[in-house]
Structure formats: structure tokens, C-alpha cells
Amino acid sequence: MLNLPSLIPFLIALGTAPLLLGVIQRTKAITAGRQGQPILQPYFDLSKLLRKGAVYSRTTTWVFRAGPLLSLAGLGTALLMVPWGSVPATIAFSGDFVLVLYLLALGRFFTIAAALDTGSSFEGMGASREALFAALTEPIVFAVLITLVRLTGEMSLTNMYQQMSLILRSASGAALILLIVIMFVILLTENSRIPVDDPTTHLELTMIHEVMVLDHGGPDLAFILYGSALKLWIFSALLAGLILPVYTGNLLLDGLAFLSGMFGISVAVGVVESVMARLRLLLVPHMLIGTTAIAAVCIYLTLG
Amino acid sequence: MQDLLFVLLILTGFVFLGSGRMQFGIRTVALQGILLGLIPLLGNLQDLWARLTALAVLSLAIKGMVLPYFLTRAMHKSKALHEDNPFVGFTASMVVGIICLGGSFWIASRLPFIDSSQPKMAVAVSLFIVLVGFFVIISRRKALSQVLGYLVMENGVYIFGVAFAVDVPWLVELGVLLDVFVAVFVMGIVIFHISKSFDHIDTDQLSSLTG
């Protein structure tokens, strides 16, 4: 089941995930007419944070220290099962998509628990918002994956995404377009990008995700930043496989197509962040329920 | 191709449920009318193409242009630009819409079909659009929203008609179009008069009128 060459995509993903964040930042800078930070800035940040020490408040318990570690562990394990478009993932088995989603949920659970453990009211507020949005996005992601299962007849992510090029030639083109739209919204929501949340904001009242990690510092913060890069990679990978359903059989070509898709998505995220304002907080659930409606249409389409 | 139209129709249904701005609602209903007009043209035309094309052009003109024009006028005259305080909120309305969609597909899957060549999705979509119209009529306060709901409901009935009854007499179709036209015309006048005498068009206040 596990052989060494199949680890290569996983290792490349581990190495290049922070680059996606760099590409988003650079796109935003260029659109705004600035030169912007170096494209490798996330790596510099990570190495700086890893060399620092961590300070822990006396009111926190082991939950606070375990949060970043467990969250990163969950994301890293999930990454093992996410295919590169039609290039198979390191591990694939029937029903692995459920495990991927719940590993992400596990990571989120510990981030929320760590935020609550600090006893800060701001962090509690952020945790509550994060939990609300997570509860609203989970059924949408499942609806997308159920639709893919129905369309391809496969139960593992790797097989599903290998069948993707066949869907394109079948009559389900309408469903595929809807799925791409939905996955893009999910990508923005789950990674707290702009229409939903602003990763660069520093005003506690408007923060959602960032407010939960205010008390983490040093290596813990590095784990969290790296974890968010991995999460961006995972969701971009799920989207890239839908946008570029390439299946040539040549692993190198497929991999290159996939990588170009990944960085294309990062550029698109950067452009969306540059041209859109943040939604009012109350409008986010409205948007997510609307996305659920589209996802429901996808499921019903495949039932016919 | 027809499937794509049906998907777009479902999406207009959700957009309609989730928005409170009248202008936006009117445009959505107009778009729905245009999509409806296209359905028969993309289907199996056979030898009826002249009749179907005439019907499509008529419905495009009435539902896509004339009615939205009247409704926009009624909106500006009654100054009802926004549905302020519906009985069921816009997000909750969309949840109801998802449930209605599920119900419509379930009912459609259980109906017996005489001719299997007919598009199965049409029944589900037409039921869904009718339910959306119903729901908007009972859950909104402003008379203008209720007129829009009535129009959406009629659109649903029309979908059923174009998808199935190729043999519905030409006269019946025209009669329905005329009815809708007159109904919206009359309702536009009524809205105008309500707003002139009462400063608002909230229909739930009408029940407090006593002789």
C-alpha cells in the first residue's frame, strides 16, 4: 500500500505549501500597485518563529499547548490522502474522503479548544464564529464529495479524481461547473480568505480565525501558520482536480498540470481578495446557506 | 442543453428566495421568464416549430419585458424598494427552499411516466418553482413581493406545460399568458391604490380594516 515513490508528491506538497501563501500575497501586492514582500516570505516567517521560544500564560493548561501540534498533525495526515489531480495520493482506500474531512475537523476542534483554554473573551468569540462557519461548511463539502462519488462511482479520493476527465466528456457538465463554484467558496471560507474573513486584519472584533491564535507564539505560531498553508494546499488540491481534469497517464505531465492549477488558484484567490470587500458578518451564513442550496442541486442532479 | 436551463431555473428560484431587494427580485423573475421562453426552443421541436417559436417569443416579450416594466413602475410609485421585515427571514427561506427542492425531486421520482422520452427533471423543477412562489406569497409582507410570488408560481405551471403538453391547445397557452398579463396589470393598480391610501403596502395590516 505504501511505497517510496508515492511519497514524492506528499513531500513536495509539504515543501511548497507555504509558497501558495506567498503567491497570494504577491498577487495582492501587484494588484494594489505595490512591489510586495518576497515570494518566499512565509518560509522566512516560519524559520524565524521556529527559532524563537514560546511563552505560556499561567492560566492555560495542556490543552493550549496541544492545540497547534494536534491541529498540524491532523492536517499532515489528511494531506497523505489528498491526490494531485489524477496523480494518486500516498494512501488511498475506500471512503478515505470521510477521514480527510474529519481529520480537518479534529484539527479545528483542538484549535477551538486551545482558544477557549486561554479564557480570553475575544478568543472565545473567535472560537464561536469559527465553530458556526465550520458547522455550515461541513454539509457543503460532504454534498460536493457525495456528488463526486455518485458521478464517478468511486469511493476514494484518488480514484474519484482519476475518473474526473471522464465526467467532463459525459453529460454532467452542468454539475461540474456548479461543483467548481462551490469548491471555490469553500476554499475561501475554510481558509478564512477575504469575503469571509481577513487573514491580515488586526482588529479583534472583526477577526474570526486569527483571533483564536493571538496567544500562541514562537514555534506554536509557526505550526499554526504552516498548518494553514497545508489546509490551503488541501482545499486547492481538491479544487484543482475539478478545474483541470487532466489524465494523460504520464505522472510527470499530470503533476505539472496539477501544480500549474494550484498556483493558478492562488492567483485567483489573490485577485478575489484584491477586488472584493469583506462581507458583513451576518451575510456570511446567508452566503453559505446559498452555497448549500447549490450543493443540494448538484446532489439531486446526480440522483436522476 | 435543456438540463442546463433547468439548473439555471432552480438557481433563480433560490436567488429569489434569498433576496429582499424588490428591483433584484423583479429582475430575477424577468430572467426566469426569459429562461422559460427558451425551454421549448431547445427541446424536441418536431413539426410544431412555428407554434412553439411564436409562443416562446410571446412569453419572452411579456414575461421578460412588459411585466418587469409594470412591476418596476409599481415599485417606484409605492416606494416599496425593499422587503423590510418578512415573516420568514431570507436565510431561513433558502433552507425552506432546499427542503422544497428535495420534496419536489422525491415526488417527481414517484410519478409514473407514460412517455419516457420526456425530460424527468422538468416535473421536479416545475414543482419546486411553484412551491417557491407559494412560499414567497405566504412569507412576505409587501404586496409587491406577493405579486412576484404569484408570477413565479405561474412560471412553475408554465414549465410543466412546455415540457409535457406539446398538445395543449394553442388557445389555452395564449389564454394563460393573457390572464397573467391582466392579473399583474390589475395587481399593479391595486398596489398603487393601497400605497396611496395607506402610505405602505404591508398586506398583513389589511386584516385590521373593519367596516
Coordinates of C-alpha atoms in Angstrom, one line a residue:
Chain A
M1 CA 0.0 0.0 0.0
L2 CA 2.8 2.4 0.9
N3 CA 5.8 2.6 -1.4
L4 CA 8.5 5.2 -1.5
P5 CA 7.8 6.9 -4.9
S6 CA 4.3 7.6 -3.8
L7 CA 5.7 9.7 -1.0
I8 CA 7.2 12.2 -3.5
P9 CA 4.0 14.2 -4.1
F10 CA 3.4 14.3 -0.4
L11 CA 6.9 15.6 0.3
I12 CA 6.7 18.2 -2.5
A13 CA 3.3 19.3 -1.0
L14 CA 4.9 19.7 2.4
G15 CA 7.6 21.8 0.9
T16 CA 5.7 24.0 -1.4
A17 CA 2.5 24.6 0.6
P18 CA 3.8 27.9 2.2
L19 CA 4.7 29.1 -1.4
L20 CA 0.9 29.3 -2.1
L21 CA 0.5 31.9 0.7
G22 CA 3.5 33.8 -0.8
V23 CA 1.8 33.8 -4.3
I24 CA -1.4 35.1 -2.8
Q25 CA 0.4 37.9 -1.0
R26 CA 2.4 38.8 -4.1
T27 CA -0.7 38.8 -6.3
K28 CA -2.5 41.2 -3.8
A29 CA 0.6 43.4 -3.8
I30 CA 0.8 43.6 -7.6
T31 CA -2.9 44.3 -8.0
A32 CA -2.6 47.1 -5.4
G33 CA 0.4 48.6 -7.3
R34 CA 2.9 47.7 -4.6
Q35 CA 6.1 45.7 -5.0
G36 CA 5.2 43.4 -2.2
Q37 CA 7.1 41.1 0.1
P38 CA 9.4 38.4 -1.3
I39 CA 7.5 35.4 -2.6
L40 CA 9.4 33.2 -0.1
Q41 CA 8.4 35.4 2.9
P42 CA 6.2 32.7 4.5
Y43 CA 9.4 30.5 4.8
F44 CA 11.3 33.3 6.4
D45 CA 8.5 33.8 8.8
L46 CA 8.4 30.2 9.7
S47 CA 12.1 29.8 10.3
K48 CA 12.1 33.0 12.4
L49 CA 9.3 31.7 14.5
L50 CA 10.8 28.3 14.9
R51 CA 14.0 29.8 16.3
K52 CA 12.0 31.7 19.0
G53 CA 11.0 30.5 22.4
A54 CA 7.3 30.2 23.4
V55 CA 5.7 32.0 26.3
Y56 CA 2.7 30.3 28.0
S57 CA 0.2 32.1 30.2
R58 CA -0.2 30.5 33.7
T59 CA -4.0 30.3 33.2
T60 CA -3.6 27.8 30.3
T61 CA -3.4 24.1 30.6
W62 CA -2.0 21.3 28.4
V63 CA -4.9 21.8 26.0
F64 CA -3.4 25.1 24.9
R65 CA 0.0 23.5 24.2
A66 CA -1.5 20.5 22.4
G67 CA -3.8 22.6 20.1
P68 CA -1.2 23.6 17.5
L69 CA 0.5 20.3 17.5
L70 CA -2.6 18.2 17.1
S71 CA -4.0 20.5 14.5
L72 CA -0.8 20.3 12.4
A73 CA -0.7 16.5 12.9
G74 CA -4.3 16.2 11.6
L75 CA -3.6 18.4 8.6
G76 CA -0.4 16.5 7.7
T77 CA -2.2 13.1 7.9
A78 CA -5.0 14.4 5.8
L79 CA -2.5 15.6 3.2
L80 CA -1.3 12.0 2.8
M81 CA -4.7 11.1 1.3
V82 CA -5.3 14.1 -1.0
P83 CA -4.4 13.2 -4.6
W84 CA -2.6 15.6 -7.0
G85 CA -5.5 15.7 -9.5
S86 CA -5.0 12.3 -11.3
V87 CA -1.7 11.6 -9.7
P88 CA -2.6 9.1 -6.9
A89 CA -2.2 10.1 -3.3
T90 CA 0.2 8.3 -0.9
I91 CA -2.6 6.5 0.8
A92 CA -5.9 5.6 -0.8
F93 CA -8.7 3.4 0.5
S94 CA -12.4 3.2 0.1
G95 CA -14.1 6.1 2.0
D96 CA -10.9 8.0 2.7
F97 CA -12.6 11.3 2.0
V98 CA -14.6 11.0 5.2
L99 CA -11.4 10.5 7.2
V100 CA -9.8 13.5 5.4
L101 CA -12.7 15.8 6.3
Y102 CA -12.8 14.6 9.9
L103 CA -9.0 15.0 10.4
L104 CA -9.5 18.6 9.3
A105 CA -12.4 18.8 11.8
L106 CA -10.3 17.3 14.5
G107 CA -7.6 19.9 13.9
R108 CA -10.2 22.7 14.1
F109 CA -11.6 21.2 17.3
F110 CA -8.3 21.5 19.0
T111 CA -7.7 25.0 17.7
I112 CA -11.0 26.0 19.2
A113 CA -10.3 24.2 22.4
A114 CA -6.9 25.9 22.7
A115 CA -8.6 29.3 22.1
L116 CA -11.2 28.6 24.8
D117 CA -8.5 27.4 27.2
T118 CA -6.9 30.9 27.3
G119 CA -10.1 32.2 29.0
S120 CA -9.9 35.4 26.8
S121 CA -13.3 36.7 25.8
F122 CA -12.1 37.7 22.4
E123 CA -10.7 34.3 21.7
G124 CA -14.0 32.8 22.8
M125 CA -15.8 35.0 20.4
G126 CA -13.5 33.9 17.5
A127 CA -13.9 30.3 18.5
S128 CA -17.7 30.6 18.4
R129 CA -17.6 32.2 14.9
E130 CA -15.2 29.6 13.7
A131 CA -17.4 26.8 15.0
L132 CA -20.5 28.4 13.4
F133 CA -18.8 28.6 9.9
A134 CA -17.4 25.1 10.2
A135 CA -20.8 23.8 11.0
L136 CA -22.2 25.5 7.9
T137 CA -19.4 24.4 5.5
E138 CA -19.3 20.8 6.6
P139 CA -22.5 19.7 4.9
I140 CA -21.5 21.6 1.7
V141 CA -18.1 19.7 1.5
F142 CA -19.9 16.5 2.0
A143 CA -22.5 17.3 -0.6
V144 CA -19.7 18.0 -3.1
L145 CA -17.9 14.7 -2.3
I146 CA -21.2 12.7 -2.4
T147 CA -21.9 14.2 -5.8
L148 CA -18.4 13.2 -7.0
V149 CA -19.0 9.7 -5.6
R150 CA -22.3 9.5 -7.5
L151 CA -20.7 10.8 -10.7
T152 CA -17.7 8.6 -10.7
G153 CA -18.9 5.6 -8.8
E154 CA -15.6 5.5 -6.8
M155 CA -15.2 5.7 -3.0
S156 CA -11.7 7.0 -2.6
L157 CA -10.4 10.5 -3.5
T158 CA -7.6 9.1 -5.7
N159 CA -9.9 7.0 -7.8
M160 CA -12.5 9.8 -7.9
Y161 CA -10.1 12.3 -9.3
Q162 CA -8.7 9.9 -11.9
Q163 CA -12.3 9.5 -13.2
M164 CA -12.7 13.2 -13.5
S165 CA -11.7 13.5 -17.1
L166 CA -14.4 11.0 -18.0
I167 CA -17.1 13.1 -16.3
L168 CA -16.2 16.0 -18.4
R169 CA -17.0 14.0 -21.5
S170 CA -20.3 12.8 -20.1
A171 CA -23.5 14.8 -19.8
S172 CA -22.8 16.1 -16.3
G173 CA -21.0 19.2 -17.3
A174 CA -23.6 21.4 -15.6
A175 CA -22.9 19.6 -12.3
L176 CA -19.2 20.0 -12.7
I177 CA -19.4 23.8 -13.2
L178 CA -21.6 24.1 -10.0
L179 CA -19.1 22.0 -8.1
I180 CA -16.2 24.2 -9.1
V181 CA -18.1 27.3 -7.9
I182 CA -19.0 25.6 -4.6
M183 CA -15.4 24.4 -4.0
F184 CA -14.1 27.9 -4.6
V185 CA -16.4 29.3 -2.0
I186 CA -15.5 26.5 0.4
L187 CA -11.8 27.2 -0.2
L188 CA -12.3 30.9 0.7
T189 CA -14.4 30.1 3.8
E190 CA -12.3 27.3 5.2
N191 CA -9.0 29.2 4.8
S192 CA -10.5 32.4 6.2
R193 CA -9.8 34.4 3.0
I194 CA -11.4 37.7 2.2
P195 CA -15.1 37.6 1.5
V196 CA -15.5 35.7 4.8
D197 CA -12.6 36.6 7.0
D198 CA -9.5 38.8 6.5
P199 CA -6.2 36.9 7.4
T200 CA -4.3 40.2 7.7
T201 CA -6.8 42.0 10.0
H202 CA -5.6 43.0 13.5
L203 CA -8.9 44.3 14.9
E204 CA -10.1 41.7 17.3
L205 CA -13.8 42.5 16.8
T206 CA -13.7 41.6 13.1
M207 CA -11.3 38.7 13.3
I208 CA -12.6 35.2 13.0
H209 CA -9.8 32.7 12.6
E210 CA -6.9 35.0 13.5
V211 CA -8.3 35.9 16.9
M212 CA -8.1 32.4 18.1
V213 CA -4.3 32.2 17.7
L214 CA -3.5 35.5 19.3
D215 CA -2.0 33.9 22.4
H216 CA 0.2 31.5 20.5
G217 CA 3.8 32.5 19.9
G218 CA 7.1 31.1 18.7
P219 CA 7.1 27.5 17.4
D220 CA 3.4 27.2 18.2
L221 CA 2.6 30.0 15.9
A222 CA 4.9 28.5 13.3
F223 CA 2.9 25.3 13.5
I224 CA -0.3 27.2 13.1
L225 CA 0.9 29.2 10.1
Y226 CA 2.3 26.1 8.5
G227 CA -0.9 24.3 9.2
S228 CA -2.9 27.0 7.5
A229 CA -0.6 26.6 4.5
L230 CA -1.3 22.9 4.4
K231 CA -5.0 23.5 4.7
L232 CA -4.9 25.9 1.8
W233 CA -3.0 23.2 -0.2
I234 CA -5.6 20.5 0.6
F235 CA -8.6 22.6 -0.5
S236 CA -6.7 24.0 -3.5
A237 CA -5.8 20.4 -4.5
L238 CA -9.5 19.3 -4.3
L239 CA -10.4 22.3 -6.5
A240 CA -7.5 21.9 -8.9
G241 CA -8.6 18.4 -9.7
L242 CA -12.0 19.6 -10.7
I243 CA -10.8 22.6 -12.8
L244 CA -8.1 20.7 -14.7
P245 CA -9.4 17.1 -15.1
V246 CA -6.3 16.0 -17.0
Y247 CA -5.5 12.4 -17.2
T248 CA -2.7 11.6 -19.6
G249 CA -1.3 8.6 -17.7
N250 CA 2.1 10.3 -17.6
L251 CA 2.6 11.1 -13.9
L252 CA 5.1 13.9 -14.7
L253 CA 2.8 15.7 -17.1
D254 CA -0.2 15.3 -14.8
G255 CA 1.7 16.5 -11.8
L256 CA 2.9 19.6 -13.7
A257 CA -0.7 20.4 -14.9
F258 CA -1.8 20.0 -11.3
L259 CA 0.8 22.3 -9.9
S260 CA 0.0 25.0 -12.5
G261 CA -3.6 24.6 -11.4
M262 CA -2.6 25.1 -7.8
F263 CA -0.7 28.3 -8.4
G264 CA -3.5 29.5 -10.8
I265 CA -6.0 29.0 -7.9
S266 CA -3.7 31.0 -5.6
V267 CA -3.5 33.9 -8.1
A268 CA -7.4 33.7 -8.4
V269 CA -7.7 33.9 -4.5
G270 CA -5.3 36.9 -4.5
V271 CA -7.4 38.6 -7.2
V272 CA -10.6 38.0 -5.3
E273 CA -9.1 39.4 -2.2
S274 CA -8.0 42.5 -4.1
V275 CA -11.3 43.3 -5.8
M276 CA -13.8 42.2 -3.1
A277 CA -14.6 43.8 0.3
R278 CA -15.3 41.6 3.3
L279 CA -18.9 40.6 3.7
R280 CA -20.7 41.8 6.8
L281 CA -20.5 39.0 9.4
L282 CA -24.3 38.4 9.2
L283 CA -24.1 37.9 5.5
V284 CA -21.7 35.0 5.7
P285 CA -24.2 32.4 6.9
H286 CA -26.6 33.7 4.2
M287 CA -23.9 33.1 1.5
L288 CA -23.1 29.7 3.0
I289 CA -26.7 28.6 3.0
G290 CA -27.0 29.8 -0.6
T291 CA -23.9 27.6 -1.4
T292 CA -25.6 24.7 0.4
A293 CA -28.6 25.2 -1.9
I294 CA -26.4 24.9 -5.0
A295 CA -24.7 21.8 -3.5
A296 CA -28.2 20.3 -2.9
V297 CA -29.0 21.0 -6.6
C298 CA -25.8 19.0 -7.5
I299 CA -26.8 16.0 -5.4
Y300 CA -30.3 16.0 -6.9
L301 CA -28.9 16.2 -10.4
T302 CA -26.9 13.1 -9.9
L303 CA -29.8 11.2 -8.4
G304 CA -31.8 11.3 -11.6
Chain B
M1 CA -28.8 21.8 -23.1
Q2 CA -32.3 21.7 -21.5
D3 CA -30.8 20.4 -18.3
L4 CA -28.6 23.4 -18.0
L5 CA -31.7 25.6 -18.4
F6 CA -33.5 23.7 -15.6
V7 CA -30.5 24.1 -13.3
L8 CA -30.5 27.8 -14.0
L9 CA -34.2 27.9 -13.2
I10 CA -33.6 26.2 -9.9
L11 CA -30.9 28.7 -9.1
T12 CA -33.1 31.7 -10.0
G13 CA -35.6 30.2 -7.5
F14 CA -33.0 30.2 -4.7
V15 CA -31.8 33.7 -5.6
F16 CA -35.5 34.9 -5.5
L17 CA -35.9 33.3 -2.0
G18 CA -32.7 34.8 -0.7
S19 CA -33.0 38.4 -1.7
G20 CA -35.1 41.2 -0.2
R21 CA -34.5 44.0 -2.8
M22 CA -37.5 44.5 -5.0
Q23 CA -35.6 45.6 -8.0
F24 CA -33.4 42.5 -7.7
G25 CA -36.5 40.3 -7.3
I26 CA -38.2 41.8 -10.3
R27 CA -35.0 41.2 -12.4
T28 CA -34.8 37.6 -11.2
V29 CA -38.4 36.9 -12.2
A30 CA -37.7 38.6 -15.6
L31 CA -34.7 36.3 -16.1
Q32 CA -36.8 33.3 -15.1
G33 CA -39.3 34.4 -17.8
I34 CA -36.6 34.6 -20.4
L35 CA -35.2 31.2 -19.5
L36 CA -38.8 29.8 -19.7
G37 CA -39.1 31.2 -23.2
L38 CA -36.0 29.3 -24.2
I39 CA -37.1 25.9 -23.0
P40 CA -39.3 24.9 -25.8
L41 CA -36.8 26.1 -28.4
L42 CA -34.1 23.9 -27.1
G43 CA -36.3 20.8 -26.8
N44 CA -37.6 18.5 -29.4
L45 CA -39.2 20.8 -31.9
Q46 CA -40.6 18.3 -34.4
D47 CA -43.2 19.8 -36.7
L48 CA -44.5 22.3 -34.3
W49 CA -41.7 24.7 -34.6
A50 CA -43.8 27.6 -35.8
R51 CA -46.2 27.4 -33.0
L52 CA -43.6 26.9 -30.3
T53 CA -41.4 29.7 -31.6
A54 CA -44.4 32.1 -31.6
L55 CA -45.2 31.0 -28.1
A56 CA -41.6 31.5 -27.0
V57 CA -41.3 34.9 -28.5
L58 CA -44.6 36.0 -26.9
S59 CA -43.7 34.7 -23.5
L60 CA -40.3 36.3 -23.7
A61 CA -41.8 39.6 -24.6
I62 CA -44.5 39.5 -21.9
K63 CA -42.6 37.9 -19.0
G64 CA -39.2 39.2 -19.8
M65 CA -40.0 42.8 -20.7
V66 CA -43.6 44.0 -20.2
L67 CA -44.3 42.6 -16.8
P68 CA -41.0 43.7 -15.3
Y69 CA -41.6 47.2 -16.7
F70 CA -45.0 47.4 -15.0
L71 CA -43.7 46.0 -11.7
T72 CA -40.7 48.4 -11.6
R73 CA -43.2 51.3 -12.1
A74 CA -45.4 49.9 -9.3
M75 CA -42.3 49.6 -7.1
H76 CA -41.3 53.2 -7.7
K77 CA -44.8 54.6 -7.2
S78 CA -45.4 52.7 -4.0
K79 CA -41.9 53.4 -2.8
A80 CA -41.6 49.7 -1.7
L81 CA -37.9 49.3 -2.6
H82 CA -37.1 46.6 0.0
E83 CA -38.9 43.8 1.8
D84 CA -38.1 45.0 5.3
N85 CA -39.5 42.6 7.7
P86 CA -40.6 39.3 6.2
F87 CA -42.4 36.7 8.3
V88 CA -39.6 34.2 7.5
G89 CA -36.1 35.6 7.1
F90 CA -34.2 35.4 3.8
T91 CA -31.6 32.8 5.1
A92 CA -34.4 30.7 6.6
S93 CA -36.3 31.0 3.3
M94 CA -33.4 29.4 1.4
V95 CA -33.4 26.5 3.9
V96 CA -37.1 26.0 3.2
G97 CA -36.2 26.2 -0.5
I98 CA -33.7 23.3 -0.1
I99 CA -36.3 21.2 1.7
C100 CA -38.9 22.1 -1.1
L101 CA -36.3 21.0 -3.7
G102 CA -35.8 17.7 -2.0
G103 CA -39.6 17.2 -1.8
S104 CA -40.1 18.1 -5.4
F105 CA -37.4 15.6 -6.6
W106 CA -38.9 12.9 -4.4
I107 CA -42.4 13.4 -5.7
A108 CA -41.2 13.6 -9.3
S109 CA -39.3 10.4 -8.9
R110 CA -42.5 8.6 -7.7
L111 CA -44.8 9.9 -10.5
P112 CA -45.5 7.3 -13.2
F113 CA -44.4 8.4 -16.7
I114 CA -46.4 7.4 -19.8
D115 CA -43.7 8.5 -22.2
S116 CA -40.2 8.0 -21.0
S117 CA -38.8 10.4 -23.6
Q118 CA -40.0 13.4 -21.6
P119 CA -37.4 15.3 -19.5
K120 CA -37.8 13.9 -16.0
M121 CA -36.3 16.9 -14.4
A122 CA -39.0 19.2 -15.7
V123 CA -41.6 17.9 -13.2
A124 CA -39.3 18.4 -10.3
V125 CA -38.3 21.8 -11.4
S126 CA -41.8 22.9 -12.1
L127 CA -43.0 21.7 -8.6
F128 CA -40.1 23.4 -7.0
I129 CA -40.8 26.7 -8.7
V130 CA -44.5 26.5 -7.8
L131 CA -43.6 25.8 -4.2
V132 CA -41.1 28.8 -4.1
G133 CA -43.9 31.0 -5.4
F134 CA -46.3 29.8 -2.8
F135 CA -43.8 30.2 -0.1
V136 CA -43.0 33.8 -1.1
I137 CA -46.7 34.6 -1.2
I138 CA -47.3 33.5 2.4
S139 CA -44.0 34.6 3.9
R140 CA -43.6 38.2 2.7
R141 CA -45.5 41.3 3.8
K142 CA -45.3 43.6 0.9
A143 CA -48.0 43.3 -1.8
L144 CA -45.3 43.7 -4.5
S145 CA -43.4 40.6 -3.2
Q146 CA -46.6 38.7 -3.3
V147 CA -47.3 39.7 -6.9
L148 CA -43.8 38.4 -7.7
G149 CA -44.5 35.2 -5.9
Y150 CA -47.7 34.8 -7.9
L151 CA -45.6 35.3 -11.1
V152 CA -43.0 32.7 -10.0
M153 CA -45.8 30.2 -9.3
E154 CA -47.3 30.8 -12.7
N155 CA -43.8 30.2 -14.2
G156 CA -43.7 26.9 -12.5
V157 CA -47.0 25.9 -14.0
Y158 CA -45.7 27.0 -17.4
I159 CA -42.6 24.8 -17.1
F160 CA -44.8 21.8 -16.7
G161 CA -46.9 22.9 -19.7
V162 CA -44.0 23.4 -22.1
A163 CA -42.1 20.3 -21.1
F164 CA -45.0 17.9 -21.3
A165 CA -48.1 19.1 -23.0
V166 CA -46.9 19.6 -26.5
D167 CA -50.5 19.0 -27.4
V168 CA -52.0 21.6 -25.2
P169 CA -54.2 23.7 -27.5
W170 CA -52.5 26.9 -28.6
L171 CA -55.5 28.9 -27.4
V172 CA -55.1 27.6 -23.8
E173 CA -51.5 28.7 -23.7
L174 CA -52.4 32.2 -25.0
G175 CA -55.3 32.4 -22.6
V176 CA -52.9 31.7 -19.6
L177 CA -50.5 34.3 -20.8
L178 CA -53.3 36.8 -21.2
D179 CA -54.6 36.0 -17.7
V180 CA -51.2 36.6 -16.1
F181 CA -50.8 39.8 -18.0
V182 CA -54.2 41.1 -16.9
A183 CA -53.7 39.9 -13.4
V184 CA -50.3 41.6 -12.9
F185 CA -51.8 44.7 -14.5
V186 CA -54.7 44.8 -12.1
M187 CA -52.4 44.0 -9.1
G188 CA -50.1 46.8 -10.1
I189 CA -53.1 49.2 -10.0
V190 CA -54.2 47.7 -6.6
I191 CA -50.7 48.1 -5.1
F192 CA -50.7 51.7 -6.3
H193 CA -54.0 52.4 -4.7
I194 CA -53.2 50.7 -1.4
S195 CA -50.0 52.7 -1.1
K196 CA -51.8 55.9 -2.0
S197 CA -54.4 55.4 0.8
F198 CA -52.3 53.8 3.5
D199 CA -48.7 55.0 2.9
H200 CA -47.4 51.4 2.8
I201 CA -48.2 48.1 1.1
D202 CA -47.9 45.8 4.0
T203 CA -50.7 43.3 3.4
D204 CA -50.8 41.9 6.9
Q205 CA -52.2 45.2 8.1
L206 CA -55.2 44.8 5.8
S207 CA -56.9 42.4 8.3
S208 CA -57.2 45.2 10.8
L209 CA -59.5 47.1 8.4
T210 CA -63.1 46.9 9.6
G211 CA -66.2 48.3 8.1

